[in-house]
Coordinates of C-alpha atoms (C1' of nucleotides) in Angstrom, one line a residue:
Chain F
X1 CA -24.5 56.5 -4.1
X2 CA -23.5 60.2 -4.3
X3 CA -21.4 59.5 -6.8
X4 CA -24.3 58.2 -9.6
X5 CA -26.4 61.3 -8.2
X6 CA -23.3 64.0 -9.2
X7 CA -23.0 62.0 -12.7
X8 CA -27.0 62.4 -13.2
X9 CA -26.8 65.9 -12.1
X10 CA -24.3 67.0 -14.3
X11 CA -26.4 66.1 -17.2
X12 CA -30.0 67.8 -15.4
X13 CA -30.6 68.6 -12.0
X14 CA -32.8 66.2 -10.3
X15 CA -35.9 66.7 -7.9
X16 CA -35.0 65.6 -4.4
X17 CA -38.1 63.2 -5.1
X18 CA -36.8 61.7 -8.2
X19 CA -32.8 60.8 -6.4
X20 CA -35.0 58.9 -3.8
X21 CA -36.7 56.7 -5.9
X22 CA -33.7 55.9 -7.6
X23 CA -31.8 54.9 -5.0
X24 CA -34.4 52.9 -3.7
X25 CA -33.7 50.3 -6.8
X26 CA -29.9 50.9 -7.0
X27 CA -27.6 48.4 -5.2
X28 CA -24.0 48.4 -4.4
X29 CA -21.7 45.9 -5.6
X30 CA -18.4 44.9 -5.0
X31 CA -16.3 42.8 -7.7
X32 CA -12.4 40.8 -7.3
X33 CA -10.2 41.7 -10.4
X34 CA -10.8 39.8 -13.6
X35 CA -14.3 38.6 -12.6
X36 CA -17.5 38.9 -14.9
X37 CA -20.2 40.7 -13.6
X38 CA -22.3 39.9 -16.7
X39 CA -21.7 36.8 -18.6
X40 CA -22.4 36.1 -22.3
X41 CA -25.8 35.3 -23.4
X42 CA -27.0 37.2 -20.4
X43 CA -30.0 39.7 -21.1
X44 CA -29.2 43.0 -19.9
X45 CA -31.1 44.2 -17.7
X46 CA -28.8 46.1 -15.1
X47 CA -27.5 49.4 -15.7
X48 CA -24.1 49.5 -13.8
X49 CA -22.5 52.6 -12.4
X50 CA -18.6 52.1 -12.1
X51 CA -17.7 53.5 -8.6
X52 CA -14.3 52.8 -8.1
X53 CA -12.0 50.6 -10.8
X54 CA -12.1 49.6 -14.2
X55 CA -14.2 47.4 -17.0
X56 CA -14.2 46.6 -20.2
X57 CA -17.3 44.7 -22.2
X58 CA -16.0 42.2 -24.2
X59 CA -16.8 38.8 -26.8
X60 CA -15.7 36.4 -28.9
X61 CA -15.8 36.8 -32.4
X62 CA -14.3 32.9 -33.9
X63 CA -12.4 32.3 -30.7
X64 CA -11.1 35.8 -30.3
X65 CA -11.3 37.7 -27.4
X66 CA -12.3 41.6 -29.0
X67 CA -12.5 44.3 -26.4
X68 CA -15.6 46.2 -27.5
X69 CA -14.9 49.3 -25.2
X70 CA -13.4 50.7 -21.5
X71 CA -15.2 52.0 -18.8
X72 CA -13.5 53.9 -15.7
X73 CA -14.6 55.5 -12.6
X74 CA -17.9 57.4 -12.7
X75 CA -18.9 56.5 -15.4
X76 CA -21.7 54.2 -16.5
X77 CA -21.0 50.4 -18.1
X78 CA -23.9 49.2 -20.4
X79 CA -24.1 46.4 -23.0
X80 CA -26.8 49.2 -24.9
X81 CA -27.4 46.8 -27.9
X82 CA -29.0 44.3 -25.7
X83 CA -31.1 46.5 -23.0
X84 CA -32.8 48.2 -26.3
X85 CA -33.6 45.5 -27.7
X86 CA -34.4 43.2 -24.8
X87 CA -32.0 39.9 -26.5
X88 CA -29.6 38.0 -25.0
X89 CA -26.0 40.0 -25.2
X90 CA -23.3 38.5 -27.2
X91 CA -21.4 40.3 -24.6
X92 CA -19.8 40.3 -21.5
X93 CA -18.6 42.6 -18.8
X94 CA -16.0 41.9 -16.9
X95 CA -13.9 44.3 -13.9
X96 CA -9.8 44.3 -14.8
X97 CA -9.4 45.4 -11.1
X98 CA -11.5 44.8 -7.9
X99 CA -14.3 47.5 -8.3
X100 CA -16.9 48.8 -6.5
X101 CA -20.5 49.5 -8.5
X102 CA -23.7 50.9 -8.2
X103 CA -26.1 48.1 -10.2
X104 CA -29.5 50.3 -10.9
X105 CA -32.6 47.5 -12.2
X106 CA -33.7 48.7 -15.7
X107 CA -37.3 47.5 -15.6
X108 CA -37.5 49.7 -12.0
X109 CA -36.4 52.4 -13.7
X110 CA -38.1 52.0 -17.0
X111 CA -41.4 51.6 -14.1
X112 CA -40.0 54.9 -13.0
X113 CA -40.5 57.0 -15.8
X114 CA -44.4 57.4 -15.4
X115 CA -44.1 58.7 -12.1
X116 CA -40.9 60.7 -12.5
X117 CA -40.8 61.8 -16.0
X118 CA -37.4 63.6 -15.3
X119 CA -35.5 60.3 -14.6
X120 CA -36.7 59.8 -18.5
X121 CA -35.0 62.6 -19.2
X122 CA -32.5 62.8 -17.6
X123 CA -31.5 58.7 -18.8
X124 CA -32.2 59.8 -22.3
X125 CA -29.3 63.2 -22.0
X126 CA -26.8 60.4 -21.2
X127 CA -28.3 57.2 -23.3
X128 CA -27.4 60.2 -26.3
X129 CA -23.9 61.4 -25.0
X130 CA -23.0 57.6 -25.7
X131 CA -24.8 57.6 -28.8
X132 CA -22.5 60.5 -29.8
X133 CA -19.6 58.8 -28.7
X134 CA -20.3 55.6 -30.7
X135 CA -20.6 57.8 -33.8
X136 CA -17.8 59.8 -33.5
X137 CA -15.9 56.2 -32.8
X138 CA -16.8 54.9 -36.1
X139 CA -15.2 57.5 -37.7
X140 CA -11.9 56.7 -35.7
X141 CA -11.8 53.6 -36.8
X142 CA -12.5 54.3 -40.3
X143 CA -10.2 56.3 -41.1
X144 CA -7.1 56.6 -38.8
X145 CA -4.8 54.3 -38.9
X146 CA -3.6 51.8 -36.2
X147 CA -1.0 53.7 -35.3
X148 CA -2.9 56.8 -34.9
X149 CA -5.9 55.5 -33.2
X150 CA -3.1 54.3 -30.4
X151 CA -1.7 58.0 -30.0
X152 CA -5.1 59.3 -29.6
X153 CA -5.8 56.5 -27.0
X154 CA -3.2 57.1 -25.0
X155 CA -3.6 61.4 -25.5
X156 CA -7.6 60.8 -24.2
X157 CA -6.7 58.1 -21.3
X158 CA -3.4 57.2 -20.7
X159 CA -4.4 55.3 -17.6
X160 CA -5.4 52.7 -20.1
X161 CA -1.7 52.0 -20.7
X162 CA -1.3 51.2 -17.1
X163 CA -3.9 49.6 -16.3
X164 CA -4.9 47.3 -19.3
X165 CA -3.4 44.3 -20.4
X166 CA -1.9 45.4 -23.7
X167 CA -3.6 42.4 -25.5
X168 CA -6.9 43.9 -24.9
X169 CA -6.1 47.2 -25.9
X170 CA -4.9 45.7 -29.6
X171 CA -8.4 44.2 -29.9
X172 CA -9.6 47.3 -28.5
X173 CA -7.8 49.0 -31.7
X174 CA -9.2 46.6 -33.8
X175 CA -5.5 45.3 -34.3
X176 CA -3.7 42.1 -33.4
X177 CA -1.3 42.1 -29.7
X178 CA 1.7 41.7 -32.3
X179 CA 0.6 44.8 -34.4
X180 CA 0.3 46.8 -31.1
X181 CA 3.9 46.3 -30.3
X182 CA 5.2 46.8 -33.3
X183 CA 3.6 50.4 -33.2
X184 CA 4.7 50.6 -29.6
X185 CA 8.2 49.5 -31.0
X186 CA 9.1 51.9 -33.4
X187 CA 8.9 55.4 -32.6
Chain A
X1 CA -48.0 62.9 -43.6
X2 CA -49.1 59.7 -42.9
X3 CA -46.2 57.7 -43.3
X4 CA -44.0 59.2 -40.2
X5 CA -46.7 58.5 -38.1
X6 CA -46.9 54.8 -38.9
X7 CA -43.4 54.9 -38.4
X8 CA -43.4 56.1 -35.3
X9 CA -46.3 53.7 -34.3
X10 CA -44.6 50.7 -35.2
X11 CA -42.2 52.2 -32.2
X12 CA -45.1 52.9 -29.4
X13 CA -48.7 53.4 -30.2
X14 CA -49.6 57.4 -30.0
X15 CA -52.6 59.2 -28.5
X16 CA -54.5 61.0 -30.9
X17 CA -53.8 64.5 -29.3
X18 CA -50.0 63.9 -29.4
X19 CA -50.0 62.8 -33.4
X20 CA -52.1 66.1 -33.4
X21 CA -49.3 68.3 -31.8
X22 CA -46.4 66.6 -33.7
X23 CA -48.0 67.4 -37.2
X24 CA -48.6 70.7 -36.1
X25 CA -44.6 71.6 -35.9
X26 CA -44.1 69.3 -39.1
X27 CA -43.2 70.5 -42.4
X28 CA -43.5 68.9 -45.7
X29 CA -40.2 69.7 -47.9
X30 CA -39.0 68.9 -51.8
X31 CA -35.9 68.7 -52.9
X32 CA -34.2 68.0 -55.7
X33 CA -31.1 65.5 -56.6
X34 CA -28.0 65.8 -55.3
X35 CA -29.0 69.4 -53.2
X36 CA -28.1 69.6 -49.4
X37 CA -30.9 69.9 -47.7
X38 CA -28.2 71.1 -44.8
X39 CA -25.0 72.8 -45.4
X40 CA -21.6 71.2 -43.6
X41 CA -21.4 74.1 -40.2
X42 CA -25.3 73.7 -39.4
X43 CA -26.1 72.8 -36.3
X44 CA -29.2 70.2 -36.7
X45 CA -32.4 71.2 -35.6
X46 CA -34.4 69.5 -38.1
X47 CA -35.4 65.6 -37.7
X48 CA -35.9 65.1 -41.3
X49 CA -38.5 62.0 -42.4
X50 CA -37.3 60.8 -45.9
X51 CA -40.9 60.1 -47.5
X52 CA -40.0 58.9 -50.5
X53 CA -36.0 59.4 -52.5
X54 CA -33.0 58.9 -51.1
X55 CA -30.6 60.8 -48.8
X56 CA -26.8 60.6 -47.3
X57 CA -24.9 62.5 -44.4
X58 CA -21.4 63.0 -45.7
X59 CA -18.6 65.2 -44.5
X60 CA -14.9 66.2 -46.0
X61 CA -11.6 64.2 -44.5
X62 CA -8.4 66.2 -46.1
X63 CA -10.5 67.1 -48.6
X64 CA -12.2 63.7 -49.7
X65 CA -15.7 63.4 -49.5
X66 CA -16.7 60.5 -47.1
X67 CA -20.3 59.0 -46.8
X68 CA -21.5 58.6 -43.2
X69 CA -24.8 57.0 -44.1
X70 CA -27.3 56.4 -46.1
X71 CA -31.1 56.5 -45.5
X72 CA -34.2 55.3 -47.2
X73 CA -37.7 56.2 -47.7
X74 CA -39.3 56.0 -44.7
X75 CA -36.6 56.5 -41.9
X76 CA -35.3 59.1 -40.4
X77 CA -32.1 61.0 -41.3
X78 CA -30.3 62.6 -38.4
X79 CA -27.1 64.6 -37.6
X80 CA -27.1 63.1 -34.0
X81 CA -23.9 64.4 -33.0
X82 CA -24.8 67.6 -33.9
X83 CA -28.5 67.7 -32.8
X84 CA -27.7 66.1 -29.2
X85 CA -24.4 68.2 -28.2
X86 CA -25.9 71.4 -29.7
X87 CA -22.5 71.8 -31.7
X88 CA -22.3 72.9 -35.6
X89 CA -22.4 69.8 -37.8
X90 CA -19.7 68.5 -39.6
X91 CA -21.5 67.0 -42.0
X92 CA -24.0 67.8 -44.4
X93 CA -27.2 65.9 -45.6
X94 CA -27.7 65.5 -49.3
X95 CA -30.6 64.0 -51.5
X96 CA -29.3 61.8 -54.3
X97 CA -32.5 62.1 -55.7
X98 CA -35.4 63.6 -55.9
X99 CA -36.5 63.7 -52.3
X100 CA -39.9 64.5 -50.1
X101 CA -39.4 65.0 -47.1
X102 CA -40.9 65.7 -43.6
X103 CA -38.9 68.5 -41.6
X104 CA -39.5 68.2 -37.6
X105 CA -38.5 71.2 -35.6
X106 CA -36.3 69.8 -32.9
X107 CA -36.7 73.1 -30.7
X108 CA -40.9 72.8 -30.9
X109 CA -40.6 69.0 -30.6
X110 CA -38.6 69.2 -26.9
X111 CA -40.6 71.4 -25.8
X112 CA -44.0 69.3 -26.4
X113 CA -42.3 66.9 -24.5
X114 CA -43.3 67.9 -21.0
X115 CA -46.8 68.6 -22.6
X116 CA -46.8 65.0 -24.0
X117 CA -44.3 62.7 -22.1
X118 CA -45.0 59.9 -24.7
X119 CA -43.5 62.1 -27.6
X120 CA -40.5 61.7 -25.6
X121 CA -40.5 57.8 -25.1
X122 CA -41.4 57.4 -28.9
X123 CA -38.6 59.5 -29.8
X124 CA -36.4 57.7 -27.3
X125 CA -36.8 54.7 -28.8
X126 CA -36.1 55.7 -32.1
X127 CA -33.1 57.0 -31.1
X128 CA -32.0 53.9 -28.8
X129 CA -32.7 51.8 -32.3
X130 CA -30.3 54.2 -33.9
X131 CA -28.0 53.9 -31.5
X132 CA -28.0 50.1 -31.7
X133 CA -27.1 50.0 -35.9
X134 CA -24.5 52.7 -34.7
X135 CA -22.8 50.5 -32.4
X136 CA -23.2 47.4 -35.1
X137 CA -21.4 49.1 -37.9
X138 CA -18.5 49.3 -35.2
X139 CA -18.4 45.7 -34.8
X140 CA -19.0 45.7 -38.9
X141 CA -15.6 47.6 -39.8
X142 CA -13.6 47.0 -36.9
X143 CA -14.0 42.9 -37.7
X144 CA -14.6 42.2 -41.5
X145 CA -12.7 43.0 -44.7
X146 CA -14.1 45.9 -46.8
X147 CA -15.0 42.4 -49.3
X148 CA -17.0 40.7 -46.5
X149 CA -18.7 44.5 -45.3
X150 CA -19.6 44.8 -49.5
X151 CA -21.2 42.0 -49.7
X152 CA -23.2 42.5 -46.6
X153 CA -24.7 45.8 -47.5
X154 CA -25.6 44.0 -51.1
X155 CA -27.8 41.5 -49.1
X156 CA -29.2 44.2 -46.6
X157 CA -29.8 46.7 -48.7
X158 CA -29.4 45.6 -52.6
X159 CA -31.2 49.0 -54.0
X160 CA -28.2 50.4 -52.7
X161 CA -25.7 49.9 -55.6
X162 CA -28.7 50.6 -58.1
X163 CA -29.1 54.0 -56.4
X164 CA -25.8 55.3 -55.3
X165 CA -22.6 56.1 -56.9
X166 CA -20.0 53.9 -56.0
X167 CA -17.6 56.1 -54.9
X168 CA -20.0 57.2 -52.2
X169 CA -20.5 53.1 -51.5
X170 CA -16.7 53.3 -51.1
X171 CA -16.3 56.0 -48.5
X172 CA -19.1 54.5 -46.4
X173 CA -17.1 51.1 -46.7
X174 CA -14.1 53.1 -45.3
X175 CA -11.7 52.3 -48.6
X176 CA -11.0 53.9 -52.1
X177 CA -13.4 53.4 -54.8
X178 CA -10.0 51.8 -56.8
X179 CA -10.3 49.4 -53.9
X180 CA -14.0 49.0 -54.4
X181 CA -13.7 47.8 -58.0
X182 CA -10.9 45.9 -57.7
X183 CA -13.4 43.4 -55.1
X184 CA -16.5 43.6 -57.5
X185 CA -14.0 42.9 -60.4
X186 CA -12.5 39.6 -58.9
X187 CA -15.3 37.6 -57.9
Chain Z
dG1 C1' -25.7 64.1 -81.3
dT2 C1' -21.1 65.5 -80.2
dA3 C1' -18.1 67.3 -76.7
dA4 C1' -17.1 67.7 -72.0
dT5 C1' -17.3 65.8 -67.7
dT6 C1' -17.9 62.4 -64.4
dT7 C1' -17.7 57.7 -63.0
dC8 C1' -15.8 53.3 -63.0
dT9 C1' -12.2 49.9 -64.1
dT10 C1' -7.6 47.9 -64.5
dA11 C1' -2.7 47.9 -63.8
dT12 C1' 1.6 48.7 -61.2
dC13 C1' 4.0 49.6 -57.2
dA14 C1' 4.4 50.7 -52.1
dT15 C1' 3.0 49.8 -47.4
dA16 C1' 0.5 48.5 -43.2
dT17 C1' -1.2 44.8 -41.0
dG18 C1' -2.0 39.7 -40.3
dA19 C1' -0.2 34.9 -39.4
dT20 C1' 3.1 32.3 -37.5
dA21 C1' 6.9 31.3 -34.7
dA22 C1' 10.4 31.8 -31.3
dG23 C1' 12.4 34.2 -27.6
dT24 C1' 12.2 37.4 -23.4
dA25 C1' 10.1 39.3 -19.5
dG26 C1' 6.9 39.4 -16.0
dT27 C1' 3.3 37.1 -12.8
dT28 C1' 1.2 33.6 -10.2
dC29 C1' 1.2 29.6 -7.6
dC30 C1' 2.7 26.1 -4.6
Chain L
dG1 C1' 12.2 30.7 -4.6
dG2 C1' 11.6 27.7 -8.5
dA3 C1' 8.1 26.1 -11.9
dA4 C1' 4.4 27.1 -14.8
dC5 C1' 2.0 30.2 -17.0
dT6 C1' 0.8 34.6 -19.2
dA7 C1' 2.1 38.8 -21.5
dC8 C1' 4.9 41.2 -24.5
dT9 C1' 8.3 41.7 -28.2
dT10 C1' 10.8 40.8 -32.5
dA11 C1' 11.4 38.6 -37.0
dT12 C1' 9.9 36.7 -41.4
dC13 C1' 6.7 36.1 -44.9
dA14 C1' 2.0 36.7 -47.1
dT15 C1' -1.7 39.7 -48.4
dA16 C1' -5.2 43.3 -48.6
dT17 C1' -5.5 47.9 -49.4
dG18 C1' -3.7 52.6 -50.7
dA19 C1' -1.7 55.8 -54.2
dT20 C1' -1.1 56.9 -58.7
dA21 C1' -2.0 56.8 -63.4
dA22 C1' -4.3 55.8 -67.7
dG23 C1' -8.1 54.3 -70.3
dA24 C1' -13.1 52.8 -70.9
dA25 C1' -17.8 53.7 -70.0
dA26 C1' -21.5 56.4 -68.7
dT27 C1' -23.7 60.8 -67.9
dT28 C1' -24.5 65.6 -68.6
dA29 C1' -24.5 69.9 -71.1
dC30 C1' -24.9 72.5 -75.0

DNA sequence: GTAATTTCTTATCATATGATAAGTAGTTCC
DNA sequence: GGAACTACTTATCATATGATAAGAAATTAC
């Protein structure tokens, strides 16, 4: 649990008060390699903290599997589009390794807020700094190319490389597997 | 004045004393076409209501102009990245047309939020539903051709091609306005 | 109202990526 | 440890978009 508390913290310092309460609704998980730990057409309604290993949140767009994004360690895993919205995700999220996570209930939290106005807060500081990082991902796709957008991949987290299947990464890219290793080929 | 606050109502219903405290650090602004109302190396501090014109957010790749967004009467228009890292802006906001506007103080506005906590949910989740078109117009470019993305934004927002320049249509469809008339040429 | 400027279109050629297919390498399963 | 499966690479061909250029249309300025 320490390790969601030090994530939280490095965004606002919490009240002693407010870390209790949240770990009274978090639980800890533990997940084999490859499994979903939400399927499609699930509502999200979990905020997961990734403890230990690796995730990505993906769907199928006309039989496709498309990588929508990566999570690693400390660090949180949320399908966003459906907890703000309260529908059914299009989306899944699945563990590429076995992983240990911290699953804290939304509508506990959400309950929370009233009481402890800083968990608000301090949820809205990082609900923003992925905000931010959406935006400034749009404008990587836009307007880099293939190639380019897999040199700043592997600059910002060259794990990935490692430790992802090289098909998802392509979809990931927003490129086919074949594309991919025709970049990777030429140099 | 009235218009931002049935905005934000449609979001969460407000007390009387906290519509009171938000008008009080609100401005009422006009400008005219095609003026920035903020300069490209501003950092945002302004949550800016568009009443009534029409605005963009646009920024300079290798010396091409590139639309972000556009926003319509009655939304917000927002440097996100900018207002929620602190950070100097990249991009500027312009009117392309004659434009009134409502100017928030972002400063004044945090700091009522520990005087009124629901200022802070409303604004939340106005910025959660941001967030959400953000990480749709990912799923928008990474997976359609700039013909399919054209002639989605004619069925969302048709006014759109009657009010904007095309080459700024172009940019914010991530290809050249050659490109751009080439697929409302075929047909 | 004409000239100057900006915006949009059309054409040509170059190039990056997709689709398909076939082969190689690596992994998993019994 | 061999068979079956999955992941990755390489090759060929088709296509959408970019770059450039030139002209038409629309807008703005005087």
């Amino acid at each position: 649990m320490q390790s969601l508390i030090k994530y939280l913290n490095s965004f606002m310092p919490l009240s002693k008060a407010a870390k209790e309460a949240l770990v009274g609704i978090c639980k800890e998980l533990q997940f084999k390699k490859n499994s979903d730990i939400q399927p499609i057409g699930h509502t999200c309604k979990t905020i997961y903290f990734l403890k230990k290993g690796l995730a990505r949140i993906y769907y199928f767009k006309n039989d496709i599997d498309i990588t929508e994004s990566f999570s690693f360690e400390n660090h949180l895993v949320v399908r966003y589009e459906s907890l703000f919205t309260g529908r059914p995700s299009k989306k899944a999220i699945q563990v590429l390794e076995d992983s240990d996570l911290i699953a804290i209930d939304a509508n506990q939290l959400f309950k929370l807020y009233s009481k402890f106005p800083e968990l608000e807060s301090v949820f809205a500081r990082v609900f923003e700094a992925a905000h931010v990082e959406t935006i400034n991902r749009i404008e990587s796709i836009q307007f880099h190319t293939a190639e380019e957008r897999y040199k700043a991949l592997l600059k910002e987290a060259p794990d990935v490389i490692k430790r992802v299947p090289l098909k998802y990464i392509a979809s990931y890219l927003g490129i086919t597997p074949v594309s991919l290793s025709r970049i990777r080929g030429q140099k």
